[in-house]
């Protein structure tokens, strides 16, 4: 199982999605409404057809990550998995952003915070999930804070996809993409801090994020050691 694992970033206008290819491919996040064609093209460039996907895994319920879920689910026949604590948000089609963490967040919020088509996940996560059942050497755990239902995924190759737990760079990752930073929107700072500790304790080598990145683990350790949340 560990022999084969490739993670490809699919860079979308607002957010990243990831194609994870193990014995079978899964898709992590699906961008904003209207991104389905871009994702299908990216899959094709990696010789993956939508029908090959065994799972569509959503890191959390925000519209820039779940926006094209319905089209991708229809095209692939794959189940959509989401943590149950973000189910109501995904179904409602309305973002709950939490605290806006600065001036740039307030500038960017109107562009990001658009209603999106209601998404109904067929798998609601409430415990760690071993992805081997879907052909990928990886494990999903709950890492709440950005949203109540945010998850992170740890892979056998040392990579971790952590969604919007933190972000890379400024302006949605357009600048200094490899520099760790506090996300624009935080639901619960205490939960977020606890989740960061849980993620770092697992010693991933690389953190793959929803915006910008990838982030080297030592850069994240150094940044986190400076107490970026309590300084706010
Ligand atoms: Zn988000
Ligand atoms: Zn996002």
mmCIF file with all atom_site columns, C-alpha atoms and ligand atoms in Angstrom:
data_model
loop_
_atom_site.group_PDB
_atom_site.id
_atom_site.type_symbol
_atom_site.label_atom_id
_atom_site.label_alt_id
_atom_site.label_comp_id
_atom_site.label_asym_id
_atom_site.label_entity_id
_atom_site.label_seq_id
_atom_site.pdbx_PDB_ins_code
_atom_site.Cartn_x
_atom_site.Cartn_y
_atom_site.Cartn_z
_atom_site.occupancy
_atom_site.B_iso_or_equiv
_atom_site.pdbx_formal_charge
_atom_site.auth_seq_id
_atom_site.auth_comp_id
_atom_site.auth_asym_id
_atom_site.auth_atom_id
_atom_site.pdbx_PDB_model_num
ATOM   1   C  CA  . UNK A 1 1   ? 0.000   0.000  0.000   1.00 0.00 ? 1   UNK A CA  1
ATOM   2   C  CA  . UNK A 1 2   ? 2.788   2.465  0.784   1.00 0.00 ? 2   UNK A CA  1
ATOM   3   C  CA  . UNK A 1 3   ? 4.420   1.786  -2.564  1.00 0.00 ? 3   UNK A CA  1
ATOM   4   C  CA  . UNK A 1 4   ? 2.264   4.218  -4.470  1.00 0.00 ? 4   UNK A CA  1
ATOM   5   C  CA  . UNK A 1 5   ? 1.171   7.642  -3.308  1.00 0.00 ? 5   UNK A CA  1
ATOM   6   C  CA  . UNK A 1 6   ? 1.157   10.809 -5.362  1.00 0.00 ? 6   UNK A CA  1
ATOM   7   C  CA  . UNK A 1 7   ? -0.439  14.068 -4.258  1.00 0.00 ? 7   UNK A CA  1
ATOM   8   C  CA  . UNK A 1 8   ? -1.061  16.662 -6.966  1.00 0.00 ? 8   UNK A CA  1
ATOM   9   C  CA  . UNK A 1 9   ? -2.220  20.170 -6.186  1.00 0.00 ? 9   UNK A CA  1
ATOM   10  C  CA  . UNK A 1 10  ? -5.034  21.451 -8.394  1.00 0.00 ? 10  UNK A CA  1
ATOM   11  C  CA  . UNK A 1 11  ? -4.739  25.216 -8.205  1.00 0.00 ? 11  UNK A CA  1
ATOM   12  C  CA  . UNK A 1 12  ? -8.183  26.787 -8.602  1.00 0.00 ? 12  UNK A CA  1
ATOM   13  C  CA  . UNK A 1 13  ? -9.044  30.501 -8.731  1.00 0.00 ? 13  UNK A CA  1
ATOM   14  C  CA  . UNK A 1 14  ? -9.846  30.734 -4.999  1.00 0.00 ? 14  UNK A CA  1
ATOM   15  C  CA  . UNK A 1 15  ? -8.560  27.583 -3.355  1.00 0.00 ? 15  UNK A CA  1
ATOM   16  C  CA  . UNK A 1 16  ? -6.508  24.430 -3.822  1.00 0.00 ? 16  UNK A CA  1
ATOM   17  C  CA  . UNK A 1 17  ? -7.955  20.995 -4.413  1.00 0.00 ? 17  UNK A CA  1
ATOM   18  C  CA  . UNK A 1 18  ? -5.763  17.889 -4.255  1.00 0.00 ? 18  UNK A CA  1
ATOM   19  C  CA  . UNK A 1 19  ? -5.724  14.730 -6.323  1.00 0.00 ? 19  UNK A CA  1
ATOM   20  C  CA  . UNK A 1 20  ? -4.368  11.897 -4.173  1.00 0.00 ? 20  UNK A CA  1
ATOM   21  C  CA  . UNK A 1 21  ? -3.412  8.803  -6.140  1.00 0.00 ? 21  UNK A CA  1
ATOM   22  C  CA  . UNK A 1 22  ? -2.906  5.572  -4.273  1.00 0.00 ? 22  UNK A CA  1
ATOM   23  C  CA  . UNK A 1 23  ? -4.210  2.205  -5.398  1.00 0.00 ? 23  UNK A CA  1
ATOM   24  C  CA  . UNK A 1 24  ? -7.239  4.297  -6.272  1.00 0.00 ? 24  UNK A CA  1
ATOM   25  C  CA  . UNK A 1 25  ? -7.489  8.074  -6.586  1.00 0.00 ? 25  UNK A CA  1
ATOM   26  C  CA  . UNK A 1 26  ? -9.421  10.324 -4.226  1.00 0.00 ? 26  UNK A CA  1
ATOM   27  C  CA  . UNK A 1 27  ? -10.156 14.032 -4.550  1.00 0.00 ? 27  UNK A CA  1
ATOM   28  C  CA  . UNK A 1 28  ? -9.684  16.340 -1.559  1.00 0.00 ? 28  UNK A CA  1
ATOM   29  C  CA  . UNK A 1 29  ? -11.804 19.492 -1.847  1.00 0.00 ? 29  UNK A CA  1
ATOM   30  C  CA  . UNK A 1 30  ? -13.485 20.687 -5.023  1.00 0.00 ? 30  UNK A CA  1
ATOM   31  C  CA  . UNK A 1 31  ? -13.058 24.464 -5.159  1.00 0.00 ? 31  UNK A CA  1
ATOM   32  C  CA  . UNK A 1 32  ? -15.770 27.055 -5.627  1.00 0.00 ? 32  UNK A CA  1
ATOM   33  C  CA  . UNK A 1 33  ? -19.002 26.802 -7.648  1.00 0.00 ? 33  UNK A CA  1
ATOM   34  C  CA  . UNK A 1 34  ? -18.034 26.650 -11.330 1.00 0.00 ? 34  UNK A CA  1
ATOM   35  C  CA  . UNK A 1 35  ? -14.691 24.900 -10.768 1.00 0.00 ? 35  UNK A CA  1
ATOM   36  C  CA  . UNK A 1 36  ? -15.861 21.421 -11.854 1.00 0.00 ? 36  UNK A CA  1
ATOM   37  C  CA  . UNK A 1 37  ? -14.564 21.698 -15.435 1.00 0.00 ? 37  UNK A CA  1
ATOM   38  C  CA  . UNK A 1 38  ? -11.147 22.858 -14.256 1.00 0.00 ? 38  UNK A CA  1
ATOM   39  C  CA  . UNK A 1 39  ? -10.948 19.904 -11.888 1.00 0.00 ? 39  UNK A CA  1
ATOM   40  C  CA  . UNK A 1 40  ? -12.021 17.382 -14.524 1.00 0.00 ? 40  UNK A CA  1
ATOM   41  C  CA  . UNK A 1 41  ? -9.333  18.783 -16.864 1.00 0.00 ? 41  UNK A CA  1
ATOM   42  C  CA  . UNK A 1 42  ? -6.728  18.489 -14.112 1.00 0.00 ? 42  UNK A CA  1
ATOM   43  C  CA  . UNK A 1 43  ? -7.773  14.888 -13.461 1.00 0.00 ? 43  UNK A CA  1
ATOM   44  C  CA  . UNK A 1 44  ? -7.441  14.111 -17.178 1.00 0.00 ? 44  UNK A CA  1
ATOM   45  C  CA  . UNK A 1 45  ? -3.927  15.586 -17.230 1.00 0.00 ? 45  UNK A CA  1
ATOM   46  C  CA  . UNK A 1 46  ? -3.097  12.982 -14.586 1.00 0.00 ? 46  UNK A CA  1
ATOM   47  C  CA  . UNK A 1 47  ? -4.827  10.186 -16.523 1.00 0.00 ? 47  UNK A CA  1
ATOM   48  C  CA  . UNK A 1 48  ? -7.674  10.031 -14.025 1.00 0.00 ? 48  UNK A CA  1
ATOM   49  C  CA  . UNK A 1 49  ? -11.299 9.894  -15.126 1.00 0.00 ? 49  UNK A CA  1
ATOM   50  C  CA  . UNK A 1 50  ? -13.973 11.116 -12.702 1.00 0.00 ? 50  UNK A CA  1
ATOM   51  C  CA  . UNK A 1 51  ? -15.366 7.576  -12.536 1.00 0.00 ? 51  UNK A CA  1
ATOM   52  C  CA  . UNK A 1 52  ? -12.008 6.359  -11.181 1.00 0.00 ? 52  UNK A CA  1
ATOM   53  C  CA  . UNK A 1 53  ? -12.428 8.401  -7.972  1.00 0.00 ? 53  UNK A CA  1
ATOM   54  C  CA  . UNK A 1 54  ? -13.289 6.344  -4.896  1.00 0.00 ? 54  UNK A CA  1
ATOM   55  C  CA  . UNK A 1 55  ? -14.016 9.333  -2.643  1.00 0.00 ? 55  UNK A CA  1
ATOM   56  C  CA  . UNK A 1 56  ? -14.588 13.095 -2.608  1.00 0.00 ? 56  UNK A CA  1
ATOM   57  C  CA  . UNK A 1 57  ? -13.278 14.239 0.756   1.00 0.00 ? 57  UNK A CA  1
ATOM   58  C  CA  . UNK A 1 58  ? -14.057 17.776 1.932   1.00 0.00 ? 58  UNK A CA  1
ATOM   59  C  CA  . UNK A 1 59  ? -11.697 19.431 4.457   1.00 0.00 ? 59  UNK A CA  1
ATOM   60  C  CA  . UNK A 1 60  ? -14.545 21.651 5.698   1.00 0.00 ? 60  UNK A CA  1
ATOM   61  C  CA  . UNK A 1 61  ? -17.855 23.177 4.690   1.00 0.00 ? 61  UNK A CA  1
ATOM   62  C  CA  . UNK A 1 62  ? -16.842 26.546 3.206   1.00 0.00 ? 62  UNK A CA  1
ATOM   63  C  CA  . UNK A 1 63  ? -18.095 27.353 -0.288  1.00 0.00 ? 63  UNK A CA  1
ATOM   64  C  CA  . UNK A 1 64  ? -14.621 27.756 -1.805  1.00 0.00 ? 64  UNK A CA  1
ATOM   65  C  CA  . UNK A 1 65  ? -13.895 24.105 -0.897  1.00 0.00 ? 65  UNK A CA  1
ATOM   66  C  CA  . UNK A 1 66  ? -17.255 22.382 -1.480  1.00 0.00 ? 66  UNK A CA  1
ATOM   67  C  CA  . UNK A 1 67  ? -18.621 24.536 -4.327  1.00 0.00 ? 67  UNK A CA  1
ATOM   68  C  CA  . UNK A 1 68  ? -18.357 21.996 -7.158  1.00 0.00 ? 68  UNK A CA  1
ATOM   69  C  CA  . UNK A 1 69  ? -19.083 18.914 -5.024  1.00 0.00 ? 69  UNK A CA  1
ATOM   70  C  CA  . UNK A 1 70  ? -22.434 18.114 -6.624  1.00 0.00 ? 70  UNK A CA  1
ATOM   71  C  CA  . UNK A 1 71  ? -21.083 18.145 -10.202 1.00 0.00 ? 71  UNK A CA  1
ATOM   72  C  CA  . UNK A 1 72  ? -18.075 16.039 -9.243  1.00 0.00 ? 72  UNK A CA  1
ATOM   73  C  CA  . UNK A 1 73  ? -20.226 13.555 -7.315  1.00 0.00 ? 73  UNK A CA  1
ATOM   74  C  CA  . UNK A 1 74  ? -22.559 13.195 -10.290 1.00 0.00 ? 74  UNK A CA  1
ATOM   75  C  CA  . UNK A 1 75  ? -19.687 12.804 -12.751 1.00 0.00 ? 75  UNK A CA  1
ATOM   76  C  CA  . UNK A 1 76  ? -17.803 10.283 -10.597 1.00 0.00 ? 76  UNK A CA  1
ATOM   77  C  CA  . UNK A 1 77  ? -20.443 8.412  -8.652  1.00 0.00 ? 77  UNK A CA  1
ATOM   78  C  CA  . UNK A 1 78  ? -18.064 8.746  -5.671  1.00 0.00 ? 78  UNK A CA  1
ATOM   79  C  CA  . UNK A 1 79  ? -19.427 9.448  -2.183  1.00 0.00 ? 79  UNK A CA  1
ATOM   80  C  CA  . UNK A 1 80  ? -18.866 12.852 -0.591  1.00 0.00 ? 80  UNK A CA  1
ATOM   81  C  CA  . UNK A 1 81  ? -17.360 12.751 2.918   1.00 0.00 ? 81  UNK A CA  1
ATOM   82  C  CA  . UNK A 1 82  ? -17.493 15.685 5.333   1.00 0.00 ? 82  UNK A CA  1
ATOM   83  C  CA  . UNK A 1 83  ? -17.190 16.005 9.102   1.00 0.00 ? 83  UNK A CA  1
ATOM   84  C  CA  . UNK A 1 84  ? -20.652 16.076 10.640  1.00 0.00 ? 84  UNK A CA  1
ATOM   85  C  CA  . UNK A 1 85  ? -19.974 19.368 12.453  1.00 0.00 ? 85  UNK A CA  1
ATOM   86  C  CA  . UNK A 1 86  ? -19.869 21.207 9.097   1.00 0.00 ? 86  UNK A CA  1
ATOM   87  C  CA  . UNK A 1 87  ? -22.835 19.350 7.610   1.00 0.00 ? 87  UNK A CA  1
ATOM   88  C  CA  . UNK A 1 88  ? -25.374 22.070 8.418   1.00 0.00 ? 88  UNK A CA  1
ATOM   89  C  CA  . UNK A 1 89  ? -23.191 24.740 6.790   1.00 0.00 ? 89  UNK A CA  1
ATOM   90  C  CA  . UNK A 1 90  ? -22.657 22.673 3.635   1.00 0.00 ? 90  UNK A CA  1
ATOM   91  C  CA  . UNK A 1 91  ? -26.352 21.956 3.376   1.00 0.00 ? 91  UNK A CA  1
ATOM   92  C  CA  . UNK A 1 92  ? -27.293 25.599 3.963   1.00 0.00 ? 92  UNK A CA  1
ATOM   93  C  CA  . UNK A 1 93  ? -25.077 26.927 1.181   1.00 0.00 ? 93  UNK A CA  1
ATOM   94  C  CA  . UNK A 1 94  ? -24.035 29.803 3.442   1.00 0.00 ? 94  UNK A CA  1
ATOM   95  C  CA  . UNK A 1 95  ? -20.562 30.259 4.892   1.00 0.00 ? 95  UNK A CA  1
ATOM   96  C  CA  . UNK A 1 96  ? -20.039 30.763 8.595   1.00 0.00 ? 96  UNK A CA  1
ATOM   97  C  CA  . UNK A 1 97  ? -16.729 32.634 8.631   1.00 0.00 ? 97  UNK A CA  1
ATOM   98  C  CA  . UNK A 1 98  ? -16.165 33.268 12.328  1.00 0.00 ? 98  UNK A CA  1
ATOM   99  C  CA  . UNK A 1 99  ? -13.724 36.014 13.307  1.00 0.00 ? 99  UNK A CA  1
ATOM   100 C  CA  . UNK A 1 100 ? -12.112 38.008 10.494  1.00 0.00 ? 100 UNK A CA  1
ATOM   101 C  CA  . UNK A 1 101 ? -8.451  38.105 11.521  1.00 0.00 ? 101 UNK A CA  1
ATOM   102 C  CA  . UNK A 1 102 ? -7.338  41.422 10.012  1.00 0.00 ? 102 UNK A CA  1
ATOM   103 C  CA  . UNK A 1 103 ? -7.710  44.152 7.434   1.00 0.00 ? 103 UNK A CA  1
ATOM   104 C  CA  . UNK A 1 104 ? -6.890  41.857 4.520   1.00 0.00 ? 104 UNK A CA  1
ATOM   105 C  CA  . UNK A 1 105 ? -9.534  39.419 5.763   1.00 0.00 ? 105 UNK A CA  1
ATOM   106 C  CA  . UNK A 1 106 ? -12.151 42.165 5.744   1.00 0.00 ? 106 UNK A CA  1
ATOM   107 C  CA  . UNK A 1 107 ? -11.105 43.169 2.216   1.00 0.00 ? 107 UNK A CA  1
ATOM   108 C  CA  . UNK A 1 108 ? -11.216 39.609 0.913   1.00 0.00 ? 108 UNK A CA  1
ATOM   109 C  CA  . UNK A 1 109 ? -14.364 38.417 2.712   1.00 0.00 ? 109 UNK A CA  1
ATOM   110 C  CA  . UNK A 1 110 ? -16.870 39.855 0.187   1.00 0.00 ? 110 UNK A CA  1
ATOM   111 C  CA  . UNK A 1 111 ? -15.152 37.971 -2.660  1.00 0.00 ? 111 UNK A CA  1
ATOM   112 C  CA  . UNK A 1 112 ? -14.988 34.675 -0.809  1.00 0.00 ? 112 UNK A CA  1
ATOM   113 C  CA  . UNK A 1 113 ? -18.244 34.823 1.086   1.00 0.00 ? 113 UNK A CA  1
ATOM   114 C  CA  . UNK A 1 114 ? -20.782 33.992 -1.614  1.00 0.00 ? 114 UNK A CA  1
ATOM   115 C  CA  . UNK A 1 115 ? -23.723 31.613 -1.297  1.00 0.00 ? 115 UNK A CA  1
ATOM   116 C  CA  . UNK A 1 116 ? -23.064 28.200 -2.846  1.00 0.00 ? 116 UNK A CA  1
ATOM   117 C  CA  . UNK A 1 117 ? -25.192 25.238 -3.943  1.00 0.00 ? 117 UNK A CA  1
ATOM   118 C  CA  . UNK A 1 118 ? -26.328 23.093 -1.034  1.00 0.00 ? 118 UNK A CA  1
ATOM   119 C  CA  . UNK A 1 119 ? -24.079 20.045 -0.579  1.00 0.00 ? 119 UNK A CA  1
ATOM   120 C  CA  . UNK A 1 120 ? -25.314 16.895 1.119   1.00 0.00 ? 120 UNK A CA  1
ATOM   121 C  CA  . UNK A 1 121 ? -22.480 14.566 2.100   1.00 0.00 ? 121 UNK A CA  1
ATOM   122 C  CA  . UNK A 1 122 ? -23.226 10.846 1.991   1.00 0.00 ? 122 UNK A CA  1
ATOM   123 C  CA  . UNK A 1 123 ? -20.533 10.062 4.594   1.00 0.00 ? 123 UNK A CA  1
ATOM   124 C  CA  . UNK A 1 124 ? -20.558 12.141 7.772   1.00 0.00 ? 124 UNK A CA  1
ATOM   125 C  CA  . UNK A 1 125 ? -17.286 11.732 9.655   1.00 0.00 ? 125 UNK A CA  1
ATOM   126 C  CA  . UNK A 1 126 ? -17.431 11.495 13.439  1.00 0.00 ? 126 UNK A CA  1
ATOM   127 C  CA  . UNK A 1 127 ? -14.266 9.504  14.167  1.00 0.00 ? 127 UNK A CA  1
ATOM   128 C  CA  . UNK A 1 128 ? -10.845 9.025  12.580  1.00 0.00 ? 128 UNK A CA  1
ATOM   129 C  CA  . UNK A 1 129 ? -11.194 7.496  9.118   1.00 0.00 ? 129 UNK A CA  1
ATOM   130 C  CA  . UNK A 1 130 ? -8.655  5.111  7.628   1.00 0.00 ? 130 UNK A CA  1
ATOM   131 C  CA  . UNK A 1 131 ? -8.487  5.897  3.904   1.00 0.00 ? 131 UNK A CA  1
ATOM   132 C  CA  . UNK A 1 132 ? -7.162  2.446  2.992   1.00 0.00 ? 132 UNK A CA  1
ATOM   133 C  CA  . UNK A 1 133 ? -10.781 1.483  2.457   1.00 0.00 ? 133 UNK A CA  1
ATOM   134 C  CA  . UNK A 1 134 ? -10.672 3.960  -0.456  1.00 0.00 ? 134 UNK A CA  1
ATOM   135 C  CA  . UNK A 1 135 ? -7.285  2.846  -1.783  1.00 0.00 ? 135 UNK A CA  1
ATOM   136 C  CA  . UNK A 1 136 ? -5.092  5.498  -0.160  1.00 0.00 ? 136 UNK A CA  1
ATOM   137 C  CA  . UNK A 1 137 ? -2.540  5.091  2.663   1.00 0.00 ? 137 UNK A CA  1
ATOM   138 C  CA  . UNK A 1 138 ? -3.783  7.895  4.869   1.00 0.00 ? 138 UNK A CA  1
ATOM   139 C  CA  . UNK A 1 139 ? -5.864  8.783  7.894   1.00 0.00 ? 139 UNK A CA  1
ATOM   140 C  CA  . UNK A 1 140 ? -8.390  11.548 8.513   1.00 0.00 ? 140 UNK A CA  1
ATOM   141 C  CA  . UNK A 1 141 ? -8.640  13.195 11.927  1.00 0.00 ? 141 UNK A CA  1
ATOM   142 C  CA  . UNK A 1 142 ? -10.748 16.073 13.231  1.00 0.00 ? 142 UNK A CA  1
ATOM   143 C  CA  . UNK A 1 143 ? -8.829  19.364 13.542  1.00 0.00 ? 143 UNK A CA  1
ATOM   144 C  CA  . UNK A 1 144 ? -11.519 21.928 14.415  1.00 0.00 ? 144 UNK A CA  1
ATOM   145 C  CA  . UNK A 1 145 ? -10.878 25.639 14.783  1.00 0.00 ? 145 UNK A CA  1
ATOM   146 C  CA  . UNK A 1 146 ? -11.183 27.218 11.337  1.00 0.00 ? 146 UNK A CA  1
ATOM   147 C  CA  . UNK A 1 147 ? -14.644 25.659 11.326  1.00 0.00 ? 147 UNK A CA  1
ATOM   148 C  CA  . UNK A 1 148 ? -16.149 23.153 13.797  1.00 0.00 ? 148 UNK A CA  1
ATOM   149 C  CA  . UNK A 1 149 ? -15.934 20.362 11.205  1.00 0.00 ? 149 UNK A CA  1
ATOM   150 C  CA  . UNK A 1 150 ? -12.456 20.993 9.788   1.00 0.00 ? 150 UNK A CA  1
ATOM   151 C  CA  . UNK A 1 151 ? -10.352 17.860 9.212   1.00 0.00 ? 151 UNK A CA  1
ATOM   152 C  CA  . UNK A 1 152 ? -6.737  17.057 8.403   1.00 0.00 ? 152 UNK A CA  1
ATOM   153 C  CA  . UNK A 1 153 ? -5.414  14.097 6.442   1.00 0.00 ? 153 UNK A CA  1
ATOM   154 C  CA  . UNK A 1 154 ? -2.080  12.420 7.199   1.00 0.00 ? 154 UNK A CA  1
ATOM   155 C  CA  . UNK A 1 155 ? -0.474  10.353 4.467   1.00 0.00 ? 155 UNK A CA  1
ATOM   156 C  CA  . UNK A 1 156 ? 2.086   7.575  4.618   1.00 0.00 ? 156 UNK A CA  1
ATOM   157 C  CA  . UNK A 1 157 ? 4.582   9.681  2.600   1.00 0.00 ? 157 UNK A CA  1
ATOM   158 C  CA  . UNK A 1 158 ? 4.794   12.354 5.340   1.00 0.00 ? 158 UNK A CA  1
ATOM   159 C  CA  . UNK A 1 159 ? 2.498   14.891 3.695   1.00 0.00 ? 159 UNK A CA  1
ATOM   160 C  CA  . UNK A 1 160 ? -0.533  16.260 5.503   1.00 0.00 ? 160 UNK A CA  1
ATOM   161 C  CA  . UNK A 1 161 ? -3.457  18.107 3.941   1.00 0.00 ? 161 UNK A CA  1
ATOM   162 C  CA  . UNK A 1 162 ? -4.722  20.469 6.632   1.00 0.00 ? 162 UNK A CA  1
ATOM   163 C  CA  . UNK A 1 163 ? -7.290  22.538 4.726   1.00 0.00 ? 163 UNK A CA  1
ATOM   164 C  CA  . UNK A 1 164 ? -7.680  26.042 6.159   1.00 0.00 ? 164 UNK A CA  1
ATOM   165 C  CA  . UNK A 1 165 ? -6.158  25.272 9.575   1.00 0.00 ? 165 UNK A CA  1
ATOM   166 C  CA  . UNK A 1 166 ? -3.553  27.791 8.478   1.00 0.00 ? 166 UNK A CA  1
ATOM   167 C  CA  . UNK A 1 167 ? -2.700  29.292 5.109   1.00 0.00 ? 167 UNK A CA  1
ATOM   168 C  CA  . UNK A 1 168 ? 0.283   29.928 2.883   1.00 0.00 ? 168 UNK A CA  1
ATOM   169 C  CA  . UNK A 1 169 ? 1.212   33.514 1.973   1.00 0.00 ? 169 UNK A CA  1
ATOM   170 C  CA  . UNK A 1 170 ? -0.932  36.584 1.599   1.00 0.00 ? 170 UNK A CA  1
ATOM   171 C  CA  . UNK A 1 171 ? -3.674  37.517 -0.881  1.00 0.00 ? 171 UNK A CA  1
ATOM   172 C  CA  . UNK A 1 172 ? -5.003  33.974 -0.908  1.00 0.00 ? 172 UNK A CA  1
ATOM   173 C  CA  . UNK A 1 173 ? -1.536  32.572 -1.551  1.00 0.00 ? 173 UNK A CA  1
ATOM   174 C  CA  . UNK A 1 174 ? -0.697  34.847 -4.491  1.00 0.00 ? 174 UNK A CA  1
ATOM   175 C  CA  . UNK A 1 175 ? 2.241   36.299 -2.552  1.00 0.00 ? 175 UNK A CA  1
ATOM   176 C  CA  . UNK A 1 176 ? 4.857   34.414 -0.454  1.00 0.00 ? 176 UNK A CA  1
ATOM   177 C  CA  . UNK A 1 177 ? 2.899   31.166 -0.817  1.00 0.00 ? 177 UNK A CA  1
ATOM   178 C  CA  . UNK A 1 178 ? 5.367   29.128 1.251   1.00 0.00 ? 178 UNK A CA  1
ATOM   179 C  CA  . UNK A 1 179 ? 5.111   31.426 4.296   1.00 0.00 ? 179 UNK A CA  1
ATOM   180 C  CA  . UNK A 1 180 ? 2.757   30.118 7.029   1.00 0.00 ? 180 UNK A CA  1
ATOM   181 C  CA  . UNK A 1 181 ? 0.106   32.476 8.320   1.00 0.00 ? 181 UNK A CA  1
ATOM   182 C  CA  . UNK A 1 182 ? -3.072  32.636 10.365  1.00 0.00 ? 182 UNK A CA  1
ATOM   183 C  CA  . UNK A 1 183 ? -6.084  32.142 8.097   1.00 0.00 ? 183 UNK A CA  1
ATOM   184 C  CA  . UNK A 1 184 ? -8.352  35.104 7.314   1.00 0.00 ? 184 UNK A CA  1
ATOM   185 C  CA  . UNK A 1 185 ? -11.233 33.455 9.141   1.00 0.00 ? 185 UNK A CA  1
ATOM   186 C  CA  . UNK A 1 186 ? -11.122 31.622 12.470  1.00 0.00 ? 186 UNK A CA  1
ATOM   187 C  CA  . UNK A 1 187 ? -14.149 30.025 14.095  1.00 0.00 ? 187 UNK A CA  1
ATOM   188 C  CA  . UNK A 1 188 ? -12.537 29.217 17.463  1.00 0.00 ? 188 UNK A CA  1
ATOM   189 C  CA  . UNK A 1 189 ? -8.986  30.254 18.358  1.00 0.00 ? 189 UNK A CA  1
ATOM   190 C  CA  . UNK A 1 190 ? -8.605  27.826 21.301  1.00 0.00 ? 190 UNK A CA  1
ATOM   191 C  CA  . UNK A 1 191 ? -9.716  24.876 19.180  1.00 0.00 ? 191 UNK A CA  1
ATOM   192 C  CA  . UNK A 1 192 ? -7.437  26.020 16.380  1.00 0.00 ? 192 UNK A CA  1
ATOM   193 C  CA  . UNK A 1 193 ? -4.429  26.147 18.715  1.00 0.00 ? 193 UNK A CA  1
ATOM   194 C  CA  . UNK A 1 194 ? -5.202  22.675 20.019  1.00 0.00 ? 194 UNK A CA  1
ATOM   195 C  CA  . UNK A 1 195 ? -5.538  21.340 16.470  1.00 0.00 ? 195 UNK A CA  1
ATOM   196 C  CA  . UNK A 1 196 ? -2.218  22.902 15.443  1.00 0.00 ? 196 UNK A CA  1
ATOM   197 C  CA  . UNK A 1 197 ? -0.542  21.067 18.344  1.00 0.00 ? 197 UNK A CA  1
ATOM   198 C  CA  . UNK A 1 198 ? -2.181  17.797 17.311  1.00 0.00 ? 198 UNK A CA  1
ATOM   199 C  CA  . UNK A 1 199 ? -1.034  18.240 13.713  1.00 0.00 ? 199 UNK A CA  1
ATOM   200 C  CA  . UNK A 1 200 ? 2.553   19.178 14.605  1.00 0.00 ? 200 UNK A CA  1
ATOM   201 C  CA  . UNK A 1 201 ? 2.822   16.333 17.140  1.00 0.00 ? 201 UNK A CA  1
ATOM   202 C  CA  . UNK A 1 202 ? 2.339   13.939 14.238  1.00 0.00 ? 202 UNK A CA  1
ATOM   203 C  CA  . UNK A 1 203 ? 5.445   15.418 12.615  1.00 0.00 ? 203 UNK A CA  1
ATOM   204 C  CA  . UNK A 1 204 ? 4.300   15.748 9.029   1.00 0.00 ? 204 UNK A CA  1
ATOM   205 C  CA  . UNK A 1 205 ? 7.110   16.737 6.642   1.00 0.00 ? 205 UNK A CA  1
ATOM   206 C  CA  . UNK A 1 206 ? 4.978   19.023 4.528   1.00 0.00 ? 206 UNK A CA  1
ATOM   207 C  CA  . UNK A 1 207 ? 1.650   20.755 5.108   1.00 0.00 ? 207 UNK A CA  1
ATOM   208 C  CA  . UNK A 1 208 ? -0.608  21.171 2.122   1.00 0.00 ? 208 UNK A CA  1
ATOM   209 C  CA  . UNK A 1 209 ? -3.133  23.942 2.654   1.00 0.00 ? 209 UNK A CA  1
ATOM   210 C  CA  . UNK A 1 210 ? -6.331  25.273 1.129   1.00 0.00 ? 210 UNK A CA  1
ATOM   211 C  CA  . UNK A 1 211 ? -4.728  28.542 0.024   1.00 0.00 ? 211 UNK A CA  1
ATOM   212 C  CA  . UNK A 1 212 ? -1.109  28.940 -1.062  1.00 0.00 ? 212 UNK A CA  1
ATOM   213 C  CA  . UNK A 1 213 ? 1.519   26.517 0.172   1.00 0.00 ? 213 UNK A CA  1
ATOM   214 C  CA  . UNK A 1 214 ? 2.986   23.975 0.292   1.00 0.00 ? 214 UNK A CA  1
ATOM   215 C  CA  . UNK A 1 215 ? 4.466   24.658 3.721   1.00 0.00 ? 215 UNK A CA  1
ATOM   216 C  CA  . UNK A 1 216 ? 7.641   23.003 4.987   1.00 0.00 ? 216 UNK A CA  1
ATOM   217 C  CA  . UNK A 1 217 ? 7.194   21.549 8.465   1.00 0.00 ? 217 UNK A CA  1
ATOM   218 C  CA  . UNK A 1 218 ? 10.164  23.415 9.937   1.00 0.00 ? 218 UNK A CA  1
ATOM   219 C  CA  . UNK A 1 219 ? 8.803   26.730 8.637   1.00 0.00 ? 219 UNK A CA  1
ATOM   220 C  CA  . UNK A 1 220 ? 5.466   25.954 10.281  1.00 0.00 ? 220 UNK A CA  1
ATOM   221 C  CA  . UNK A 1 221 ? 7.173   24.907 13.541  1.00 0.00 ? 221 UNK A CA  1
ATOM   222 C  CA  . UNK A 1 222 ? 9.158   28.161 13.639  1.00 0.00 ? 222 UNK A CA  1
ATOM   223 C  CA  . UNK A 1 223 ? 6.093   30.258 12.881  1.00 0.00 ? 223 UNK A CA  1
ATOM   224 C  CA  . UNK A 1 224 ? 3.923   28.449 15.397  1.00 0.00 ? 224 UNK A CA  1
ATOM   225 C  CA  . UNK A 1 225 ? 6.683   28.717 18.035  1.00 0.00 ? 225 UNK A CA  1
ATOM   226 C  CA  . UNK A 1 226 ? 6.317   32.512 17.756  1.00 0.00 ? 226 UNK A CA  1
ATOM   227 C  CA  . UNK A 1 227 ? 2.785   32.217 19.134  1.00 0.00 ? 227 UNK A CA  1
ATOM   228 C  CA  . UNK A 1 228 ? 1.011   33.851 16.181  1.00 0.00 ? 228 UNK A CA  1
ATOM   229 C  CA  . UNK A 1 229 ? -2.456  33.416 17.685  1.00 0.00 ? 229 UNK A CA  1
ATOM   230 C  CA  . UNK A 1 230 ? -1.876  34.742 21.197  1.00 0.00 ? 230 UNK A CA  1
ATOM   231 C  CA  . UNK A 1 231 ? -0.060  37.746 19.733  1.00 0.00 ? 231 UNK A CA  1
ATOM   232 C  CA  . UNK A 1 232 ? -3.205  38.802 17.931  1.00 0.00 ? 232 UNK A CA  1
HETATM 233 ZN ZN1 . LIG B 2 .   ? -12.385 27.895 4.892   1.00 0.00 ? 1   LIG B ZN1 1
HETATM 234 ZN ZN1 . LIG B 2 .   ? -10.698 28.357 2.063   1.00 0.00 ? 2   LIG B ZN1 1
#
